[in-house]
């Protein structure tokens, strides 16, 4: 029996909302988008429904056994890395990966799927005035591992992947190489992605997404004060709560699902954030109906001017970080063979038997005001007291859900559940 060598899949998702950075005038991104779309020989959105299905299936698997814990991950990062890995898989393994990613191979061909990912990565990663998004992939290989040139070429063409060589026998140096690479690509936000590495690993696949957006309507930083956040019936934590009193936002009180849905816009129209605030004690009820269709429904409703109103908005300023060993979760999503000797990665390398060992994913979320001048805050607070009766109040002081959506590719960049912003 040939000796098995190991592959490792590393995914890093990072989301920074509203960095403290001078704002610039927004350009007209939607116009740029339609101009760019015409250069692609695909509808542009062909892979979007499958990616959304995958995102929600994964959410339910991650969230259900951890109902009291924060959840935060980048479904797009995970789909992209696995789709890239499928280029190296043969036979049933390849089918299993793509079907696990919710693709229907009778309606979408392999080239269409990979072209779809190329399109999404290109659109998300292109320079925009008020949004910094970086996506990328790297293959970290043992110095003596010969890859099939077709695999290298194909992953470079569709996934723009970079190849880095290392000596896996020198575990410390390899860990440092990987961690430095990810740290640099995520602007220092994801450090120590890997802590231990088995020396028999021969290849590591890394995907990262870095997202930094500026709120279209920033919070005045002088209006941020410590407030109570009700984690559950018996746990209250104090954390900085940002406040806006005079701004209009898109939000609705759902008539059928016990929650309020707020859409917060970025300066760039390329992405929006949905914050779903279940009524007290109704988180599970809302989670049960979370689906791509529900997101589409909220998105559609929130395009109606009727839901654009002045609101007194209180929102926590916080940072959370989550790590997942996806190799424990993916088999439940139909990826049964990937981590077993049955896995067929013959399109990566013909001579050696390769098998996937681990899939790590780490994602970080930072939310803050965007430094606004402090001078306006007293005025803001004064107005809030006098206007309090008429203006609806939206206070995110209990667990809520978050979805960061890339409008121009219809992709879910990040999703999660904030149970305890201080955890
Ligand atoms: C969009 O771009 C086209 C050129 O590609 C230009 O003619 C048009 O005026 C632009 N529309 C807007 C709304 O900026
Ligand atoms: C676009 O795609 C169609 C069908 O997938 C193909 O027949 C056509 O040659 C492609 N055009 C270009 C310019 O690549
Ligand atoms: C895939 O699409 C075909 C054609 O639309 C459909 O008949 C089939 O049921 C789909 N398969 C799955 C697994 O959804
Ligand atoms: C891979 O790309 C290189 C350089 O772009 C090219 O010379 C080579 O023929 C390609 N190999 C295959 C198998 O496509």
Tab-separated table of C-alpha atoms and ligand atoms in Angstrom:
chain	number	residue	atom	x	y	z
A	1	UNK	CA	0.000	0.000	0.000
A	2	UNK	CA	1.467	3.363	-0.971
A	3	UNK	CA	2.311	5.734	1.830
A	4	UNK	CA	-0.334	8.416	2.268
A	5	UNK	CA	0.639	12.057	2.320
A	6	UNK	CA	-1.491	14.744	3.739
A	7	UNK	CA	-3.132	17.882	2.527
A	8	UNK	CA	-4.323	20.619	4.763
A	9	UNK	CA	-6.895	23.246	3.930
A	10	UNK	CA	-6.640	26.551	5.722
A	11	UNK	CA	-9.210	29.249	5.406
A	12	UNK	CA	-9.069	32.641	6.927
A	13	UNK	CA	-11.994	34.972	6.798
A	14	UNK	CA	-11.728	38.436	8.112
A	15	UNK	CA	-14.211	41.192	8.268
A	16	UNK	CA	-13.586	44.662	9.513
A	17	UNK	CA	-16.558	46.931	9.580
A	18	UNK	CA	-15.917	50.612	9.508
A	19	UNK	CA	-12.263	51.177	10.171
A	20	UNK	CA	-11.121	54.511	11.480
A	21	UNK	CA	-9.895	55.845	8.232
A	22	UNK	CA	-10.612	59.057	6.376
A	23	UNK	CA	-13.634	58.656	4.175
A	24	UNK	CA	-13.530	59.569	0.532
A	25	UNK	CA	-16.337	60.526	-1.757
A	26	UNK	CA	-17.992	57.410	-3.131
A	27	UNK	CA	-17.836	56.879	-6.862
A	28	UNK	CA	-20.630	55.200	-8.748
A	29	UNK	CA	-19.895	51.534	-8.231
A	30	UNK	CA	-23.085	50.152	-9.733
A	31	UNK	CA	-22.255	51.723	-13.074
A	32	UNK	CA	-18.764	50.287	-12.946
A	33	UNK	CA	-20.236	46.919	-12.128
A	34	UNK	CA	-22.519	46.744	-15.131
A	35	UNK	CA	-19.696	47.866	-17.364
A	36	UNK	CA	-17.452	45.133	-16.008
A	37	UNK	CA	-20.123	42.470	-16.137
A	38	UNK	CA	-20.413	42.813	-19.877
A	39	UNK	CA	-16.800	41.674	-20.209
A	40	UNK	CA	-17.628	38.257	-18.758
A	41	UNK	CA	-19.022	35.423	-20.756
A	42	UNK	CA	-21.245	34.265	-17.931
A	43	UNK	CA	-24.316	35.662	-16.313
A	44	UNK	CA	-22.090	36.388	-13.348
A	45	UNK	CA	-24.496	34.995	-10.822
A	46	UNK	CA	-24.629	31.357	-11.882
A	47	UNK	CA	-22.857	30.042	-8.806
A	48	UNK	CA	-24.632	32.379	-6.376
A	49	UNK	CA	-27.669	30.192	-5.508
A	50	UNK	CA	-25.477	27.165	-4.759
A	51	UNK	CA	-23.113	29.220	-2.653
A	52	UNK	CA	-26.041	30.614	-0.688
A	53	UNK	CA	-27.456	27.113	-0.105
A	54	UNK	CA	-24.067	25.975	1.109
A	55	UNK	CA	-23.698	28.998	3.395
A	56	UNK	CA	-26.974	28.348	5.199
A	57	UNK	CA	-26.474	24.583	5.419
A	58	UNK	CA	-23.117	25.214	6.995
A	59	UNK	CA	-24.535	27.841	9.327
A	60	UNK	CA	-27.124	25.395	10.651
A	61	UNK	CA	-24.490	22.719	11.234
A	62	UNK	CA	-22.102	25.065	13.001
A	63	UNK	CA	-24.696	26.914	15.052
A	64	UNK	CA	-26.988	24.153	16.280
A	65	UNK	CA	-24.663	22.343	18.697
A	66	UNK	CA	-23.279	25.671	19.919
A	67	UNK	CA	-26.470	27.593	20.482
A	68	UNK	CA	-24.946	29.655	23.269
A	69	UNK	CA	-21.801	30.583	21.346
A	70	UNK	CA	-20.839	33.186	18.829
A	71	UNK	CA	-20.708	32.020	15.236
A	72	UNK	CA	-18.745	33.802	12.563
A	73	UNK	CA	-17.376	32.464	9.302
A	74	UNK	CA	-16.939	33.263	5.643
A	75	UNK	CA	-18.984	30.864	3.525
A	76	UNK	CA	-17.452	32.293	0.371
A	77	UNK	CA	-13.945	31.612	1.618
A	78	UNK	CA	-14.872	28.001	2.356
A	79	UNK	CA	-16.677	27.440	-0.965
A	80	UNK	CA	-13.810	28.985	-2.899
A	81	UNK	CA	-11.126	26.877	-1.233
A	82	UNK	CA	-13.094	23.667	-1.696
A	83	UNK	CA	-13.910	24.472	-5.329
A	84	UNK	CA	-10.223	25.084	-5.944
A	85	UNK	CA	-9.407	21.796	-4.243
A	86	UNK	CA	-11.900	20.035	-6.521
A	87	UNK	CA	-9.611	20.882	-9.447
A	88	UNK	CA	-7.141	18.391	-7.987
A	89	UNK	CA	-9.724	15.713	-7.297
A	90	UNK	CA	-10.757	12.931	-9.613
A	91	UNK	CA	-13.764	10.661	-9.983
A	92	UNK	CA	-16.223	10.462	-7.133
A	93	UNK	CA	-14.148	12.734	-4.925
A	94	UNK	CA	-14.559	15.599	-7.333
A	95	UNK	CA	-18.291	14.999	-7.670
A	96	UNK	CA	-18.615	14.777	-3.913
A	97	UNK	CA	-16.886	18.113	-3.359
A	98	UNK	CA	-18.949	19.932	-5.946
A	99	UNK	CA	-22.234	18.371	-4.853
A	100	UNK	CA	-21.274	19.067	-1.245
A	101	UNK	CA	-20.937	22.699	-2.318
A	102	UNK	CA	-24.570	22.393	-3.507
A	103	UNK	CA	-23.804	22.487	-7.224
A	104	UNK	CA	-26.071	20.560	-9.533
A	105	UNK	CA	-23.694	19.161	-12.123
A	106	UNK	CA	-26.429	18.596	-14.676
A	107	UNK	CA	-27.253	22.303	-14.773
A	108	UNK	CA	-23.754	23.788	-14.348
A	109	UNK	CA	-20.644	22.406	-16.009
A	110	UNK	CA	-17.235	22.296	-14.331
A	111	UNK	CA	-15.854	25.153	-16.464
A	112	UNK	CA	-18.923	27.239	-15.606
A	113	UNK	CA	-18.390	26.654	-11.893
A	114	UNK	CA	-14.710	27.598	-11.963
A	115	UNK	CA	-15.406	30.564	-14.215
A	116	UNK	CA	-18.067	31.612	-11.703
A	117	UNK	CA	-15.530	31.607	-8.891
A	118	UNK	CA	-13.029	33.477	-11.039
A	119	UNK	CA	-15.687	36.093	-11.682
A	120	UNK	CA	-16.677	36.408	-8.012
A	121	UNK	CA	-13.072	36.743	-6.846
A	122	UNK	CA	-12.311	39.265	-9.543
A	123	UNK	CA	-15.363	41.402	-8.798
A	124	UNK	CA	-14.908	41.285	-5.047
A	125	UNK	CA	-11.199	41.952	-5.195
A	126	UNK	CA	-11.210	44.795	-7.691
A	127	UNK	CA	-10.235	48.151	-6.278
A	128	UNK	CA	-13.135	50.223	-5.002
A	129	UNK	CA	-13.008	53.646	-3.483
A	130	UNK	CA	-14.555	52.969	-0.116
A	131	UNK	CA	-14.202	49.271	0.319
A	132	UNK	CA	-11.095	47.199	0.779
A	133	UNK	CA	-11.635	43.572	0.012
A	134	UNK	CA	-8.797	41.224	-0.680
A	135	UNK	CA	-9.318	37.607	-1.615
A	136	UNK	CA	-6.661	35.128	-2.477
A	137	UNK	CA	-5.441	31.572	-2.457
A	138	UNK	CA	-2.083	29.963	-1.949
A	139	UNK	CA	-0.723	26.456	-2.279
A	140	UNK	CA	2.037	25.750	0.198
A	141	UNK	CA	3.961	22.717	-0.996
A	142	UNK	CA	6.651	20.446	0.151
A	143	UNK	CA	9.849	21.181	-1.787
A	144	UNK	CA	9.925	17.696	-3.278
A	145	UNK	CA	6.233	17.363	-4.148
A	146	UNK	CA	5.813	17.346	-7.913
A	147	UNK	CA	2.471	18.794	-8.889
A	148	UNK	CA	0.839	18.104	-12.223
A	149	UNK	CA	1.353	21.275	-14.267
A	150	UNK	CA	-2.309	21.216	-15.317
A	151	UNK	CA	-3.300	21.586	-11.670
A	152	UNK	CA	-0.946	24.480	-11.071
A	153	UNK	CA	-2.030	26.199	-14.271
A	154	UNK	CA	-5.722	25.665	-13.668
A	155	UNK	CA	-5.672	26.878	-10.073
A	156	UNK	CA	-3.630	29.864	-11.098
A	157	UNK	CA	-5.964	30.729	-13.962
A	158	UNK	CA	-9.241	30.392	-12.074
A	159	UNK	CA	-8.203	31.039	-8.488
A	160	UNK	CA	-5.144	33.212	-8.988
A	161	UNK	CA	-3.356	30.947	-6.548
A	162	UNK	CA	0.231	31.498	-5.550
A	163	UNK	CA	2.621	28.617	-4.977
A	164	UNK	CA	4.976	28.698	-1.973
A	165	UNK	CA	7.523	25.958	-1.307
A	166	UNK	CA	8.622	24.872	2.125
A	167	UNK	CA	10.273	22.038	3.978
A	168	UNK	CA	7.517	20.480	6.070
A	169	UNK	CA	10.172	18.608	8.040
A	170	UNK	CA	10.998	21.959	9.614
A	171	UNK	CA	7.648	22.351	11.323
A	172	UNK	CA	8.434	25.608	13.096
A	173	UNK	CA	9.582	27.332	9.909
A	174	UNK	CA	6.528	26.092	8.007
A	175	UNK	CA	4.106	27.265	10.681
A	176	UNK	CA	5.813	30.640	10.592
A	177	UNK	CA	5.652	30.809	6.797
A	178	UNK	CA	1.925	30.073	6.776
A	179	UNK	CA	1.090	32.365	9.667
A	180	UNK	CA	3.152	35.225	8.271
A	181	UNK	CA	1.535	34.837	4.880
A	182	UNK	CA	-1.977	34.949	6.340
A	183	UNK	CA	-1.095	37.749	8.740
A	184	UNK	CA	0.245	39.871	5.920
A	185	UNK	CA	-2.718	39.192	3.645
A	186	UNK	CA	-5.235	40.000	6.383
A	187	UNK	CA	-3.385	43.141	7.453
A	188	UNK	CA	-2.342	41.687	10.776
A	189	UNK	CA	-5.890	40.781	11.799
A	190	UNK	CA	-5.509	37.014	11.650
A	191	UNK	CA	-2.442	35.829	13.487
A	192	UNK	CA	-1.425	32.351	14.528
A	193	UNK	CA	-3.847	30.623	12.205
A	194	UNK	CA	-1.872	27.398	12.640
A	195	UNK	CA	-0.361	26.409	15.966
A	196	UNK	CA	0.712	22.861	15.254
A	197	UNK	CA	1.459	20.976	12.078
A	198	UNK	CA	2.174	17.319	11.593
A	199	UNK	CA	5.461	16.790	9.707
A	200	UNK	CA	3.893	14.344	7.248
A	201	UNK	CA	1.825	17.110	5.657
A	202	UNK	CA	2.828	17.707	2.052
A	203	UNK	CA	0.544	20.457	0.901
A	204	UNK	CA	-1.468	23.231	2.486
A	205	UNK	CA	-4.132	25.183	0.683
A	206	UNK	CA	-4.881	28.619	2.075
A	207	UNK	CA	-7.732	30.937	1.229
A	208	UNK	CA	-8.256	34.323	2.820
A	209	UNK	CA	-10.772	37.131	2.584
A	210	UNK	CA	-10.154	40.521	4.060
A	211	UNK	CA	-13.006	43.012	4.087
A	212	UNK	CA	-12.961	46.552	5.324
A	213	UNK	CA	-15.980	48.747	4.778
A	214	UNK	CA	-16.953	52.222	5.815
A	215	UNK	CA	-20.492	52.860	7.015
A	216	UNK	CA	-22.417	55.192	4.796
A	217	UNK	CA	-23.752	56.680	8.046
A	218	UNK	CA	-21.020	56.493	10.672
A	219	UNK	CA	-21.695	56.701	14.389
A	220	UNK	CA	-20.438	59.768	16.266
A	221	UNK	CA	-17.751	58.351	18.527
A	222	UNK	CA	-18.513	60.729	21.383
A	223	UNK	CA	-21.963	59.169	21.667
A	224	UNK	CA	-20.570	55.707	22.473
A	225	UNK	CA	-21.126	54.689	26.077
A	226	UNK	CA	-20.991	51.478	28.064
A	227	UNK	CA	-24.389	49.815	28.244
A	228	UNK	CA	-25.816	46.458	29.256
A	229	UNK	CA	-25.953	43.660	26.715
A	230	UNK	CA	-28.287	40.792	27.629
A	231	UNK	CA	-26.492	37.611	26.561
A	232	UNK	CA	-29.221	35.398	28.058
A	233	UNK	CA	-31.666	35.386	30.965
A	234	UNK	CA	-28.904	35.268	33.543
A	235	UNK	CA	-25.918	36.921	31.838
A	236	UNK	CA	-25.470	40.644	31.349
A	237	UNK	CA	-22.219	42.156	30.057
A	238	UNK	CA	-21.224	45.796	29.788
A	239	UNK	CA	-19.886	46.957	26.464
A	240	UNK	CA	-19.545	50.135	24.444
A	241	UNK	CA	-22.787	50.860	22.653
A	242	UNK	CA	-22.698	53.216	19.678
A	243	UNK	CA	-25.603	55.563	19.118
A	244	UNK	CA	-27.246	57.356	16.230
A	245	UNK	CA	-30.391	59.357	16.714
A	246	UNK	CA	-30.908	61.391	13.599
A	247	UNK	CA	-30.160	59.006	10.768
A	248	UNK	CA	-32.473	57.186	8.436
A	249	UNK	CA	-31.945	53.479	7.819
A	250	UNK	CA	-33.604	50.590	6.051
A	251	UNK	CA	-35.287	48.376	8.625
A	252	UNK	CA	-38.450	46.382	9.076
A	253	UNK	CA	-40.339	44.584	11.762
A	254	UNK	CA	-41.096	41.204	10.244
A	255	UNK	CA	-44.803	40.294	10.425
A	256	UNK	CA	-44.189	36.554	10.103
A	257	UNK	CA	-40.849	35.994	11.808
A	258	UNK	CA	-40.299	37.358	15.336
A	259	UNK	CA	-37.478	39.740	14.481
A	260	UNK	CA	-36.422	43.138	13.240
A	261	UNK	CA	-34.151	43.304	10.192
A	262	UNK	CA	-31.811	46.247	9.668
A	263	UNK	CA	-29.860	46.827	6.509
A	264	UNK	CA	-26.801	48.982	7.029
A	265	UNK	CA	-25.251	50.416	3.925
A	266	UNK	CA	-21.580	50.950	3.245
A	267	UNK	CA	-20.257	53.952	1.400
A	268	UNK	CA	-19.590	51.568	-1.408
A	269	UNK	CA	-22.703	50.056	-2.920
A	270	UNK	CA	-20.828	46.839	-3.603
A	271	UNK	CA	-21.730	45.382	-0.201
A	272	UNK	CA	-24.404	45.688	2.482
A	273	UNK	CA	-24.785	44.331	5.998
A	274	UNK	CA	-27.966	42.743	7.322
A	275	UNK	CA	-28.432	42.629	11.079
A	276	UNK	CA	-31.284	40.443	12.228
A	277	UNK	CA	-32.449	41.082	15.776
A	278	UNK	CA	-34.810	38.383	17.086
A	279	UNK	CA	-37.317	39.414	19.722
A	280	UNK	CA	-36.257	38.529	23.223
A	281	UNK	CA	-35.917	34.740	23.575
A	282	UNK	CA	-36.807	34.088	19.928
A	283	UNK	CA	-33.355	33.401	18.519
A	284	UNK	CA	-34.027	29.714	17.893
A	285	UNK	CA	-37.324	30.414	16.184
A	286	UNK	CA	-35.624	32.845	13.813
A	287	UNK	CA	-32.672	30.537	13.189
A	288	UNK	CA	-35.060	27.754	12.208
A	289	UNK	CA	-36.402	29.765	9.279
A	290	UNK	CA	-33.052	31.181	8.175
A	291	UNK	CA	-32.575	30.246	4.530
A	292	UNK	CA	-31.470	31.758	1.240
A	293	UNK	CA	-35.122	32.462	0.431
A	294	UNK	CA	-35.595	34.337	3.690
A	295	UNK	CA	-32.550	36.478	2.962
A	296	UNK	CA	-33.835	37.166	-0.554
A	297	UNK	CA	-37.206	38.102	0.912
A	298	UNK	CA	-35.685	40.556	3.430
A	299	UNK	CA	-33.422	41.983	0.766
A	300	UNK	CA	-36.384	42.533	-1.545
A	301	UNK	CA	-38.579	44.063	1.157
A	302	UNK	CA	-35.793	46.393	2.217
A	303	UNK	CA	-35.680	47.972	-1.208
A	304	UNK	CA	-39.077	49.489	-0.559
A	305	UNK	CA	-38.805	53.197	0.375
A	306	UNK	CA	-41.459	52.610	2.999
A	307	UNK	CA	-38.863	50.869	5.164
A	308	UNK	CA	-36.415	53.753	5.011
A	309	UNK	CA	-37.068	55.763	8.139
A	310	UNK	CA	-35.434	57.730	10.862
A	311	UNK	CA	-34.478	55.489	13.759
A	312	UNK	CA	-32.695	55.794	17.052
A	313	UNK	CA	-30.107	53.088	16.598
A	314	UNK	CA	-27.949	51.585	19.308
A	315	UNK	CA	-25.358	49.124	18.156
A	316	UNK	CA	-22.485	47.462	20.013
A	317	UNK	CA	-18.876	48.207	19.221
A	318	UNK	CA	-17.075	44.891	19.444
A	319	UNK	CA	-14.738	42.345	17.993
A	320	UNK	CA	-15.231	38.596	17.851
A	321	UNK	CA	-13.115	35.827	16.418
A	322	UNK	CA	-14.030	32.215	15.735
A	323	UNK	CA	-12.090	29.179	14.595
A	324	UNK	CA	-13.519	25.987	13.191
A	325	UNK	CA	-12.116	22.556	12.485
A	326	UNK	CA	-14.245	22.052	9.397
A	327	UNK	CA	-12.990	18.502	8.917
A	328	UNK	CA	-15.352	17.615	11.750
A	329	UNK	CA	-18.301	19.300	10.043
A	330	UNK	CA	-17.847	18.748	6.301
A	331	UNK	CA	-18.516	14.980	6.364
A	332	UNK	CA	-22.050	15.837	7.555
A	333	UNK	CA	-22.519	17.990	4.465
A	334	UNK	CA	-21.824	15.122	2.062
A	335	UNK	CA	-18.033	15.353	1.893
A	336	UNK	CA	-17.683	11.759	3.175
A	337	UNK	CA	-14.569	10.554	1.363
A	338	UNK	CA	-12.445	13.651	1.575
A	339	UNK	CA	-10.767	12.737	4.830
A	340	UNK	CA	-10.499	9.006	4.181
A	341	UNK	CA	-8.102	6.849	2.141
A	342	UNK	CA	-10.837	6.678	-0.523
A	343	UNK	CA	-10.113	10.309	-1.465
A	344	UNK	CA	-8.841	10.660	-5.020
A	345	UNK	CA	-6.516	13.616	-5.529
A	346	UNK	CA	-4.904	12.129	-8.610
A	347	UNK	CA	-5.187	15.436	-10.486
A	348	UNK	CA	-2.742	17.046	-8.080
A	349	UNK	CA	-0.097	14.393	-8.280
A	350	UNK	CA	-0.037	10.925	-9.835
A	351	UNK	CA	2.801	9.215	-7.962
A	352	UNK	CA	1.884	9.845	-4.365
A	353	UNK	CA	-1.355	9.079	-2.610
A	354	UNK	CA	-2.693	12.264	-1.077
A	355	UNK	CA	-5.357	12.619	1.544
A	356	UNK	CA	-6.892	15.643	3.232
A	357	UNK	CA	-6.069	15.904	6.919
A	358	UNK	CA	-7.622	19.045	8.303
A	359	UNK	CA	-9.622	22.074	7.286
A	360	UNK	CA	-9.227	25.093	9.534
A	361	UNK	CA	-11.233	28.231	9.221
A	362	UNK	CA	-10.809	31.369	11.243
A	363	UNK	CA	-12.820	34.536	10.929
A	364	UNK	CA	-12.734	37.806	12.804
A	365	UNK	CA	-15.305	40.568	12.975
A	366	UNK	CA	-14.615	44.119	14.117
A	367	UNK	CA	-17.358	46.684	14.366
A	368	UNK	CA	-16.803	50.324	15.243
A	369	UNK	CA	-18.082	53.820	14.594
A	370	UNK	CA	-15.617	55.123	12.021
A	371	UNK	CA	-13.981	58.086	13.655
A	372	UNK	CA	-16.368	60.982	13.380
A	373	UNK	CA	-15.627	64.348	14.901
A	374	UNK	CA	-16.776	64.496	18.483
A	375	UNK	CA	-18.269	67.945	18.289
A	376	UNK	CA	-21.666	66.861	17.072
A	377	UNK	CA	-22.328	64.439	19.836
A	378	UNK	CA	-23.857	66.723	22.448
A	379	UNK	CA	-26.252	68.034	19.892
A	380	UNK	CA	-27.078	64.528	18.857
A	381	UNK	CA	-27.837	63.465	22.397
A	382	UNK	CA	-29.960	66.497	23.101
A	383	UNK	CA	-32.026	65.956	20.015
A	384	UNK	CA	-32.459	62.342	20.911
A	385	UNK	CA	-34.146	63.201	24.187
A	386	UNK	CA	-36.625	65.530	22.617
A	387	UNK	CA	-37.345	63.303	19.638
A	388	UNK	CA	-37.455	60.092	21.598
A	389	UNK	CA	-41.188	59.648	21.517
A	390	UNK	CA	-41.673	59.796	17.813
A	391	UNK	CA	-38.595	58.034	16.507
A	392	UNK	CA	-38.591	54.244	16.556
A	393	UNK	CA	-35.828	52.718	18.639
A	394	UNK	CA	-33.644	49.836	17.573
A	395	UNK	CA	-31.346	48.554	20.296
A	396	UNK	CA	-29.000	45.689	19.549
A	397	UNK	CA	-28.504	44.782	23.204
A	398	UNK	CA	-29.268	41.063	22.856
A	399	UNK	CA	-28.048	38.295	20.528
A	400	UNK	CA	-28.427	39.005	16.830
A	401	UNK	CA	-27.493	37.586	13.453
A	402	UNK	CA	-25.283	39.157	10.846
A	403	UNK	CA	-24.947	38.623	7.095
A	404	UNK	CA	-22.471	40.570	4.981
A	405	UNK	CA	-23.587	40.409	1.415
A	406	UNK	CA	-21.681	41.344	-1.698
A	407	UNK	CA	-24.351	42.928	-3.885
A	408	UNK	CA	-22.437	42.911	-7.116
A	409	UNK	CA	-21.765	39.178	-6.986
A	410	UNK	CA	-24.780	38.166	-4.876
A	411	UNK	CA	-22.434	36.327	-2.524
A	412	UNK	CA	-22.558	35.936	1.225
A	413	UNK	CA	-19.111	37.089	2.299
A	414	UNK	CA	-19.623	36.492	5.996
A	415	UNK	CA	-22.353	35.300	8.290
A	416	UNK	CA	-22.678	34.743	11.967
A	417	UNK	CA	-24.469	35.043	15.240
A	418	UNK	CA	-23.338	37.443	17.915
A	419	UNK	CA	-24.415	35.949	21.232
A	420	UNK	CA	-21.860	37.555	23.502
A	421	UNK	CA	-19.796	40.348	21.942
A	422	UNK	CA	-17.431	40.100	24.889
A	423	UNK	CA	-16.751	36.365	24.602
B	1	LIG	C1	-22.402	54.863	-16.678
B	1	LIG	O1	-21.292	54.673	-17.529
B	1	LIG	C2	-21.522	55.027	-18.872
B	1	LIG	C3	-20.260	54.731	-19.663
B	1	LIG	O2	-19.874	53.406	-19.467
B	1	LIG	C4	-21.883	56.504	-18.975
B	1	LIG	O3	-22.195	56.830	-20.315
B	1	LIG	C5	-23.089	56.777	-18.102
B	1	LIG	O4	-23.366	58.167	-18.098
B	1	LIG	C6	-22.833	56.300	-16.677
B	1	LIG	N1	-24.044	56.447	-15.904
B	1	LIG	C7	-24.047	56.987	-14.703
B	1	LIG	C8	-25.343	57.017	-14.002
B	1	LIG	O5	-23.016	57.404	-14.158
B	2	LIG	C1	-19.268	32.176	-24.401
B	2	LIG	O1	-19.872	30.970	-23.954
B	2	LIG	C2	-20.552	30.258	-24.974
B	2	LIG	C3	-21.270	29.062	-24.343
B	2	LIG	O2	-20.787	28.756	-23.079
B	2	LIG	C4	-19.551	29.840	-26.036
B	2	LIG	O3	-20.212	29.154	-27.082
B	2	LIG	C5	-18.872	31.082	-26.597
B	2	LIG	O4	-17.855	30.699	-27.515
B	2	LIG	C6	-18.226	31.901	-25.475
B	2	LIG	N1	-17.721	33.157	-26.007
B	2	LIG	C7	-16.524	33.616	-25.686
B	2	LIG	C8	-16.157	34.931	-26.273
B	2	LIG	O5	-15.745	33.041	-24.924
B	3	LIG	C1	-30.360	18.950	-11.070
B	3	LIG	O1	-31.014	19.653	-12.084
B	3	LIG	C2	-31.827	18.821	-12.904
B	3	LIG	C3	-32.336	19.662	-14.076
B	3	LIG	O2	-32.845	20.884	-13.613
B	3	LIG	C4	-32.942	18.255	-12.039
B	3	LIG	O3	-33.765	17.394	-12.838
B	3	LIG	C5	-32.350	17.439	-10.898
B	3	LIG	O4	-33.341	16.984	-10.039
B	3	LIG	C6	-31.353	18.306	-10.125
B	3	LIG	N1	-30.662	17.470	-9.171
B	3	LIG	C7	-30.626	17.751	-7.874
B	3	LIG	C8	-29.855	16.801	-7.021
B	3	LIG	O5	-31.186	18.715	-7.411
B	4	LIG	C1	1.212	25.607	-17.893
B	4	LIG	O1	1.577	26.981	-18.079
B	4	LIG	C2	2.865	27.119	-18.662
B	4	LIG	C3	3.221	28.584	-18.659
B	4	LIG	O2	2.102	29.390	-18.724
B	4	LIG	C4	2.848	26.532	-20.074
B	4	LIG	O3	4.124	26.666	-20.664
B	4	LIG	C5	2.481	25.062	-19.965
B	4	LIG	O4	2.349	24.511	-21.264
B	4	LIG	C6	1.179	24.867	-19.212
B	4	LIG	N1	1.005	23.444	-19.006
B	4	LIG	C7	-0.143	22.808	-19.156
B	4	LIG	C8	-0.103	21.342	-18.960
B	4	LIG	O5	-1.196	23.401	-19.426
